[in-house]
Coordinates of C-alpha atoms in Angstrom, one line a residue:
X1 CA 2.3 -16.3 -23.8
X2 CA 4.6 -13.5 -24.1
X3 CA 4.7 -10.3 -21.0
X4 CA 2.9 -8.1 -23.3
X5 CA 0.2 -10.3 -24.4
X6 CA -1.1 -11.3 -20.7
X7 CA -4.0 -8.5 -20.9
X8 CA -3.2 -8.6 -16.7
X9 CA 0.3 -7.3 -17.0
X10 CA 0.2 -5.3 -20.4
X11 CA -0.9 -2.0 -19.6
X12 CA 2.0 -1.4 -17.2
X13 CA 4.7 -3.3 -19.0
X14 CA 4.0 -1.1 -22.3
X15 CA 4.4 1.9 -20.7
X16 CA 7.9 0.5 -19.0
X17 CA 8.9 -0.8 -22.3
X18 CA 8.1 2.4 -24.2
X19 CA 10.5 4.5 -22.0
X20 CA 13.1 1.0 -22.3
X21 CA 13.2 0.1 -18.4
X22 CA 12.4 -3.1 -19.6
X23 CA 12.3 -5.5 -22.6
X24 CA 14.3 -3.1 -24.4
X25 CA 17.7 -0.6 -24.2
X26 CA 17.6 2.7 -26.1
X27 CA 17.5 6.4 -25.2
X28 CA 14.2 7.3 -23.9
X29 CA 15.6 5.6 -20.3
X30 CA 18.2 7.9 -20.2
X31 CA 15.8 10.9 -21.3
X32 CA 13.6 10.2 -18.3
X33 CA 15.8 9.0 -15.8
X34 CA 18.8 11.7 -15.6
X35 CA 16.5 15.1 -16.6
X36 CA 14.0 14.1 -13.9
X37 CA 17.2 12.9 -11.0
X38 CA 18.9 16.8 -11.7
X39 CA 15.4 18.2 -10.8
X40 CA 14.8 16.5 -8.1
X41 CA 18.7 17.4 -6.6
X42 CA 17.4 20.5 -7.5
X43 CA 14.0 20.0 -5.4
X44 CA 16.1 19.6 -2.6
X45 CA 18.4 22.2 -3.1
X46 CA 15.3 24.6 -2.9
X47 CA 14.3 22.8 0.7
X48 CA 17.7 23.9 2.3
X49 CA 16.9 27.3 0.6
X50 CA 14.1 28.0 2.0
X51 CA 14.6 25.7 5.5
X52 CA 12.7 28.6 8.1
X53 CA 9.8 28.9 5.6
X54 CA 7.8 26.0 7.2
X55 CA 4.8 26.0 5.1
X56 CA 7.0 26.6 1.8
X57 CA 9.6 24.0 3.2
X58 CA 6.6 21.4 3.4
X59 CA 4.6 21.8 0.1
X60 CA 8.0 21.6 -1.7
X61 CA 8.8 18.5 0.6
X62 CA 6.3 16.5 -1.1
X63 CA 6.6 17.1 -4.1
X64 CA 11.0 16.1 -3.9
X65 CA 9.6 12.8 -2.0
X66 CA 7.5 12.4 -4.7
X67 CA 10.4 12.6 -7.3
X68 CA 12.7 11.0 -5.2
X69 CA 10.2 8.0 -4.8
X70 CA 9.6 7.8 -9.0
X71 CA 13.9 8.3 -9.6
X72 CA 14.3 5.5 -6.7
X73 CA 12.2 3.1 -8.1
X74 CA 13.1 3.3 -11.6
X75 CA 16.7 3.2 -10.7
X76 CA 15.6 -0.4 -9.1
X77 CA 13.5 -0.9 -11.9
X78 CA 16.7 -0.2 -14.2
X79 CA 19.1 -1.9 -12.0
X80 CA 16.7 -5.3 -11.7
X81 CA 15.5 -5.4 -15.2
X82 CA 16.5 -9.2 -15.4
X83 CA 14.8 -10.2 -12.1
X84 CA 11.7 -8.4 -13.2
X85 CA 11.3 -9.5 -16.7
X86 CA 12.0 -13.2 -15.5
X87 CA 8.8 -12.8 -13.2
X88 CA 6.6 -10.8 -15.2
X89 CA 7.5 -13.9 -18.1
X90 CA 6.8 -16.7 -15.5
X91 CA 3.4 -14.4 -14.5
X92 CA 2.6 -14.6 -18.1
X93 CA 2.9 -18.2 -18.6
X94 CA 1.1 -19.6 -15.7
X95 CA -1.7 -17.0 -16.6
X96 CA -1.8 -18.7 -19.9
X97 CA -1.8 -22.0 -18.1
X98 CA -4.8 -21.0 -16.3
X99 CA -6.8 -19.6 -18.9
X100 CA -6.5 -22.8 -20.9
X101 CA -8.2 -24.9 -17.9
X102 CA -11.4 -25.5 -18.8
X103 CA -13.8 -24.5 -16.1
X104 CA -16.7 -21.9 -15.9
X105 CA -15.8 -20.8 -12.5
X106 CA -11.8 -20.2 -13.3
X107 CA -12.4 -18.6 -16.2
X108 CA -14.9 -16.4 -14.7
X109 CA -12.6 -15.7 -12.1
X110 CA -9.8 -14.7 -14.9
X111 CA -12.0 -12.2 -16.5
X112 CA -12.9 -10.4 -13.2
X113 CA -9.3 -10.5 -12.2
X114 CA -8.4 -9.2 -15.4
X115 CA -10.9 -6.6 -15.8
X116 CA -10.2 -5.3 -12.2
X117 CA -6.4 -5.2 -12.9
X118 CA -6.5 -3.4 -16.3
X119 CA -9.2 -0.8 -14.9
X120 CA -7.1 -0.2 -12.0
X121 CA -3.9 0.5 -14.3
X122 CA -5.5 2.5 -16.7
X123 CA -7.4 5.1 -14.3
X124 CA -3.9 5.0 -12.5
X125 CA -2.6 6.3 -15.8
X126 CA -5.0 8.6 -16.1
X127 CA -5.5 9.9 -12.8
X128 CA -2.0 10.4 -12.3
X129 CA -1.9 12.5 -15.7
X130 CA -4.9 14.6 -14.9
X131 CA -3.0 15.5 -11.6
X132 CA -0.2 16.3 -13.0
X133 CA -1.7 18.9 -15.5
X134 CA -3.3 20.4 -12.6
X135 CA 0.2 21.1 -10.4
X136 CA 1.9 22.4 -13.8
X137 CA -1.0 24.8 -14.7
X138 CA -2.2 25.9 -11.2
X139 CA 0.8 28.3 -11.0
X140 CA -0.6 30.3 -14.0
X141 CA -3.6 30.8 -11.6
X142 CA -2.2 32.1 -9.0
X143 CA -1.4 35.8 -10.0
X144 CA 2.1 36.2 -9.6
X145 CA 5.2 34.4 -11.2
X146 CA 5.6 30.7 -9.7
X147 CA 7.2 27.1 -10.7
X148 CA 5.2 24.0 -10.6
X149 CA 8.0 22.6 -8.3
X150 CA 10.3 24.1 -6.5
X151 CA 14.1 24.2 -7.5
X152 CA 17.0 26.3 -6.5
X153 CA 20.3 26.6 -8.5
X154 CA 22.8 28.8 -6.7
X155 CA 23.5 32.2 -8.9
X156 CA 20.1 31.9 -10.7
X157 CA 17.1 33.5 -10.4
X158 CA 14.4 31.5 -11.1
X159 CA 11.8 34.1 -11.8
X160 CA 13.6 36.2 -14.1
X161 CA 13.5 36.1 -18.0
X162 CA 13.9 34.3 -19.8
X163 CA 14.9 31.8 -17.4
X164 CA 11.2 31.6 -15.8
X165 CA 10.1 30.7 -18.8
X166 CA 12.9 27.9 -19.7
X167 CA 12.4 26.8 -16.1
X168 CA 8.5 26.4 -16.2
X169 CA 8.8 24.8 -20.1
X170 CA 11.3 22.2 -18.7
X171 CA 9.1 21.1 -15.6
X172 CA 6.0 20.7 -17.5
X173 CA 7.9 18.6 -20.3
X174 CA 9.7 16.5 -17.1
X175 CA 6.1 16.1 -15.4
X176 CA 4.9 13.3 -18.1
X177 CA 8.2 11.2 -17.8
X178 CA 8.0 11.5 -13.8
X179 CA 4.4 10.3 -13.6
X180 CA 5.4 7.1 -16.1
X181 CA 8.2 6.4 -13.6
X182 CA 5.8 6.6 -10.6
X183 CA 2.4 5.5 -11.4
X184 CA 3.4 2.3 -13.2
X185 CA 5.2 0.4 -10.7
X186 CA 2.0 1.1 -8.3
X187 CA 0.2 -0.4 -10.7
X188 CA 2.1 -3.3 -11.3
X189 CA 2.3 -4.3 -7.6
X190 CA -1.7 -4.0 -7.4
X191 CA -1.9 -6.0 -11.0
X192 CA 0.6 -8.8 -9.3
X193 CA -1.3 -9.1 -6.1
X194 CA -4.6 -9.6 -8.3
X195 CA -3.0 -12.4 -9.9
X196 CA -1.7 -13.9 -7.0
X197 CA -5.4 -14.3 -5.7
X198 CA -6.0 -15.3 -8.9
X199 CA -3.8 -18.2 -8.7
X200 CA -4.9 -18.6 -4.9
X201 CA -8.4 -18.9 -5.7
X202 CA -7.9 -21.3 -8.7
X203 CA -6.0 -23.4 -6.1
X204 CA -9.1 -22.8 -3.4
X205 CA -11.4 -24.2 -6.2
X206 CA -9.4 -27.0 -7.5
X207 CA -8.7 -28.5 -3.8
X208 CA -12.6 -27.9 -3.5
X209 CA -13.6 -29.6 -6.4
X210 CA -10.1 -32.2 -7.0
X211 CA -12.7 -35.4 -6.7
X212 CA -16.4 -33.9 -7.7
X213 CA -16.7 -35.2 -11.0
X214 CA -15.7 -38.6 -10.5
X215 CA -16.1 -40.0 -7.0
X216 CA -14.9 -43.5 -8.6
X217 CA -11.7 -42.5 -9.4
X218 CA -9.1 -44.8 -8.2
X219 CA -6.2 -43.9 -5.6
X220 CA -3.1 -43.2 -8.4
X221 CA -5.7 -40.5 -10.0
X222 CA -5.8 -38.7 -7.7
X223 CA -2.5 -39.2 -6.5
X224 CA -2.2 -37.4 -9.5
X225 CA -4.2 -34.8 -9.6
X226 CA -2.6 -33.8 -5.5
X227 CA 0.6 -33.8 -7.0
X228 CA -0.3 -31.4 -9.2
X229 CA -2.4 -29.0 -7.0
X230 CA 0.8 -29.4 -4.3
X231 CA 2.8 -27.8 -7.4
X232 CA 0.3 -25.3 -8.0
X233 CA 0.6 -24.4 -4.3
X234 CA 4.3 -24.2 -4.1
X235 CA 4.9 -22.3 -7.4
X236 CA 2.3 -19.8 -5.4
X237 CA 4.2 -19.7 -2.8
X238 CA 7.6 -19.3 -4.6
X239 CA 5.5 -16.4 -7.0
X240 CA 4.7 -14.3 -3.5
X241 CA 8.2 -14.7 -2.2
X242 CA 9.4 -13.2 -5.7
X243 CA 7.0 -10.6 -5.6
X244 CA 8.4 -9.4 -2.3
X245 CA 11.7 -9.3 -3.1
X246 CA 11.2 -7.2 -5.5
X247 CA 9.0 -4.2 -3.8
X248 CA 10.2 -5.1 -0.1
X249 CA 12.7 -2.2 0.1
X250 CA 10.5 0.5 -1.9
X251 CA 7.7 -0.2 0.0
X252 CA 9.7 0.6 3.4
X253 CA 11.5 3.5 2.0
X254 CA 7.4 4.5 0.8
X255 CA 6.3 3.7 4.7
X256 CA 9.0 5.8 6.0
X257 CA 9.0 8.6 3.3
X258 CA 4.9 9.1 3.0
X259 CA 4.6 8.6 7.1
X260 CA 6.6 11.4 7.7
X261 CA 4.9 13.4 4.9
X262 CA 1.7 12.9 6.1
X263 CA 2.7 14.0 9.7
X264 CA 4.0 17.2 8.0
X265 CA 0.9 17.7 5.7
X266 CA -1.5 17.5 8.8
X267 CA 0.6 19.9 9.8
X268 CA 0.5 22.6 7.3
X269 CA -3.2 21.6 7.3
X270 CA -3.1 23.2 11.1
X271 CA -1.6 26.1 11.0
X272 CA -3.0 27.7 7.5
X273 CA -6.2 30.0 6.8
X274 CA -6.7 30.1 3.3
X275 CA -9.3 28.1 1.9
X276 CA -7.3 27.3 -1.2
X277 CA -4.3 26.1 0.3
X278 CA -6.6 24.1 2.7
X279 CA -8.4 22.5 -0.4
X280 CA -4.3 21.8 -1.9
X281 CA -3.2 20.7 1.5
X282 CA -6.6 18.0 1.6
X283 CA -5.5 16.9 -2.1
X284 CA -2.3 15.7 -1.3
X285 CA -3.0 13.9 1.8
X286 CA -5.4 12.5 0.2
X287 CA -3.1 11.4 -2.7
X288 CA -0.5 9.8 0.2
X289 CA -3.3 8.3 2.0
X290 CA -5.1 6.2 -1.9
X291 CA -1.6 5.4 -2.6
X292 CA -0.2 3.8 0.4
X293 CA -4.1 2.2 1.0
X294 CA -3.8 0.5 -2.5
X295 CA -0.7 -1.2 -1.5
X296 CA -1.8 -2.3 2.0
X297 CA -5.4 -3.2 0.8
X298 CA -4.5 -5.5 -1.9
X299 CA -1.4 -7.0 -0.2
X300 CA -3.5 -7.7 2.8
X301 CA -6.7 -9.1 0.2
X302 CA -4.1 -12.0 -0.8
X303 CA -2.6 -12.8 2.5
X304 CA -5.8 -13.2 3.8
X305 CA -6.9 -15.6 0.6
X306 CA -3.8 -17.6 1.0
X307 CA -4.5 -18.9 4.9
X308 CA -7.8 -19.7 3.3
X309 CA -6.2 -22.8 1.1
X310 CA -6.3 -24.7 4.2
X311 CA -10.0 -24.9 4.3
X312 CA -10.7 -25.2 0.6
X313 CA -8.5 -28.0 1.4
X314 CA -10.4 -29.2 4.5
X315 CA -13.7 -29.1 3.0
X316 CA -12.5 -30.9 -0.3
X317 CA -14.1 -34.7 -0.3
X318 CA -12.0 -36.5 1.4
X319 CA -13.3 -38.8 3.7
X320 CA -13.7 -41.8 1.6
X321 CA -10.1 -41.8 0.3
X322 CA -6.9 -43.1 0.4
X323 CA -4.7 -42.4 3.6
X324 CA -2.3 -41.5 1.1
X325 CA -4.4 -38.7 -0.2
X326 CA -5.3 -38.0 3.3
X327 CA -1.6 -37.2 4.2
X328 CA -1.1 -34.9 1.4
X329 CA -4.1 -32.9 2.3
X330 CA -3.2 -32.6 5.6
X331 CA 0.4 -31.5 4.4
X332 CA -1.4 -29.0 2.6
X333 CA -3.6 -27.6 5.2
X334 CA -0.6 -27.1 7.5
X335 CA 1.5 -25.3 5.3
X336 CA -1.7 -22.6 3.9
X337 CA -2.1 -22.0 7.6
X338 CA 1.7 -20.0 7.1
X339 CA 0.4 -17.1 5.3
X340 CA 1.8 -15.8 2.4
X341 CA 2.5 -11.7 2.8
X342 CA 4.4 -8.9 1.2
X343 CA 6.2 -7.3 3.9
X344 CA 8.1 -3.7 4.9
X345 CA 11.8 -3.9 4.6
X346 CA 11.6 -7.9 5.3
X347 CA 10.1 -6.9 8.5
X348 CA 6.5 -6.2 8.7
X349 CA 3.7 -7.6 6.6
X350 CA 1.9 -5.3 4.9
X351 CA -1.9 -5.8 6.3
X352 CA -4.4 -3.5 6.8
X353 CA -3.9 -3.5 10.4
X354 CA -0.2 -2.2 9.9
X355 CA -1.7 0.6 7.9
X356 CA -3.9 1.5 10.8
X357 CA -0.2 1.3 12.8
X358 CA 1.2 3.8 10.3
X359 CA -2.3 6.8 10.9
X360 CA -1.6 6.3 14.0
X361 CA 1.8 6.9 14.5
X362 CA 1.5 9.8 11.6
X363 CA -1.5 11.5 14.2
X364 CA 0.7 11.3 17.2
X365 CA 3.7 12.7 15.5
X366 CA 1.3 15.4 14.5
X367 CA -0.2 15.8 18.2
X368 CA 3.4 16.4 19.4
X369 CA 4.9 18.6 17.0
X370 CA 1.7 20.7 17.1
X371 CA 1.9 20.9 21.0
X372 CA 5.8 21.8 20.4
X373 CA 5.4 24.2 17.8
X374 CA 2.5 26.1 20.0

């Protein structure tokens, strides 16, 4: 099956291949990619600018994170195309493999997984669009002249003609190529943890179910049929540890990044008055807080599944069986009881419990520079 025919992967893969960070090389990557890096030196240009300001300095903060996040991990994207097309194809043809098993319950399974995936990508899309539009256009409500983002470049006033206008034009034309380069890849990691459970719980089913429909079949069969499952289990394994290597430094950059942006938000969220800039100040914590959750949720979700091959593998049939068959089993259930995780940086796994770690620290960071700044 080719990448862009696995309905799991496709919606985020088409909108990588479209702007050429993978599958293909043309100009729309370098239309993205340099435009939206010069405003985002520009982003932080405007924070050293305005460093005193503390509510200014802080709203503009998160939005350069923001870009600096999307620029970072297209630059990875870009720089790994060949690692990442390699596993989206291998994704693509062991999804293929396991659509053409024939069992209700798998293919069942598939279809959720599938569903689940595609809906999550496309309201990603979508979300992240509508969100967009709202941080171009709210300026134009706000009375006086203001930029969606905020930029400094030395000699230039931004809120003079025509250069306002050239300046506003330009970051609501940049806004669509900076939400392709973020929203995609969060959607890819939560599409490739939803097929890793898919492949875990094909495994969980199989070991269940390895000796149901024939309990007279002889010692080699289902030799056979173990070896195969043992396959299934270490190309899992092997699939995980692929995954990880591939999001393990963004996701700790993210941790570090969005953990001190939340501290900062809560912050802000102090120390103003005005309604409307409380109801702002809400949105984008809220917006750090879905994002980071989806990673943790979903990362934990397969982890957890993973230790749980060991029982589908304990509660298989296999009393009345071979030693041989016993052994492999056994092999089997010692090896699930390792469990499989995406971690931070190579450091921590990423469990829900570490999230819980990071609102914590993020409120006592908050706690203290509250108590400093009063």
């Amino acid at each position: 099956m080719e990448i862009l025919d696995c309905p799991l992967l496709s919606v985020n893969v088409r909108v990588w291949r479209f702007w050429s960070f993978v599958l293909v090389h043309n100009w729309r990557r370098y239309i993205s990619i340099i435009p939206v890096t010069v405003l985002n030196v520009f982003m932080f240009a405007d924070l050293y600018r305005a460093w005193g300001n503390i509510e200014e300095v802080i709203i503009n903060a998160y939005f350069a994170v923001l870009y600096f996040n999307a620029v970072l991990r297209t630059l990875i994207l870009v720089y790994n195309r060949q690692k990442y097309e390699s596993f989206l194809a291998g994704a693509a043809q062991v999804y293929e493999e396991i659509c053409s098993i024939e069992d209700e319950v798998i293919a069942r399974l598939v279809k959720d997984y599938t569903r689940r995936a595609r809906v999550l990508s496309i309201s990603n899309l979508a979300l992240g669009a509508f969100i967009s539009g709202c941080f171009v256009v709210y300026p134009l409500f706000t009375g006086q002249r203001g930029l969606p983002y905020g930029m400094f470049i030395p000699g230039v006033n931004n809120f003079d003609s025509p250069q306002y206008e050239i300046f506003y034009i330009t970051q609501l034309v940049l806004t669509f190529p900076g939400c392709c380069m973020y929203i995609p890849f969060t959607s890819f990691f939560t599409s490739s943890t939803l097929f890793g459970l898919v492949q875990i719980k094909t495994l969980q089913h199989q070991l269940r179910t390895f000796r149901s429909r024939d309990l007279g079949e002889g010692t080699a069969e289902l030799n056979r049929k173990l070896q195969k499952l043992i396959g299934d289990h270490k190309r899992i394994i092997q699939y995980v540890q692929d995954l990880n290597n591939l999001v393990t430094y963004i996701c700790l950059i993210e941790f570090l990044s969005f953990g001190l942006m939340l501290c900062a938000l809560l912050f802000l969220l102090n120390i103003i008055s005005v309604m409307a800039q409380i109801v702002i100040v809400g949105a984008y914590i809220f917006m750090i807080l879905s994002q980071i959750f989806a990673f943790y949720w979903h990362s934990n979700e397969m982890r957890e599944e993973s230790i749980g091959i060991a029982e589908a593998a304990y509660s298989a049939p296999w009393l009345e069986v071979h030693d041989s068959i016993k052994k492999k089993l056994l092999l089997i259930t010692i090896r699930a009881q390792r469990p499989l995780e995406v971690t931070v940086g190579n450091v921590y796994p990423m469990t829900l419990e570490m999230f819980q770690s990071l609102l914590n620290a993020s409120y006592s960071y908050f706690t203290l520079l509250r108590r400093v700044y009063n």
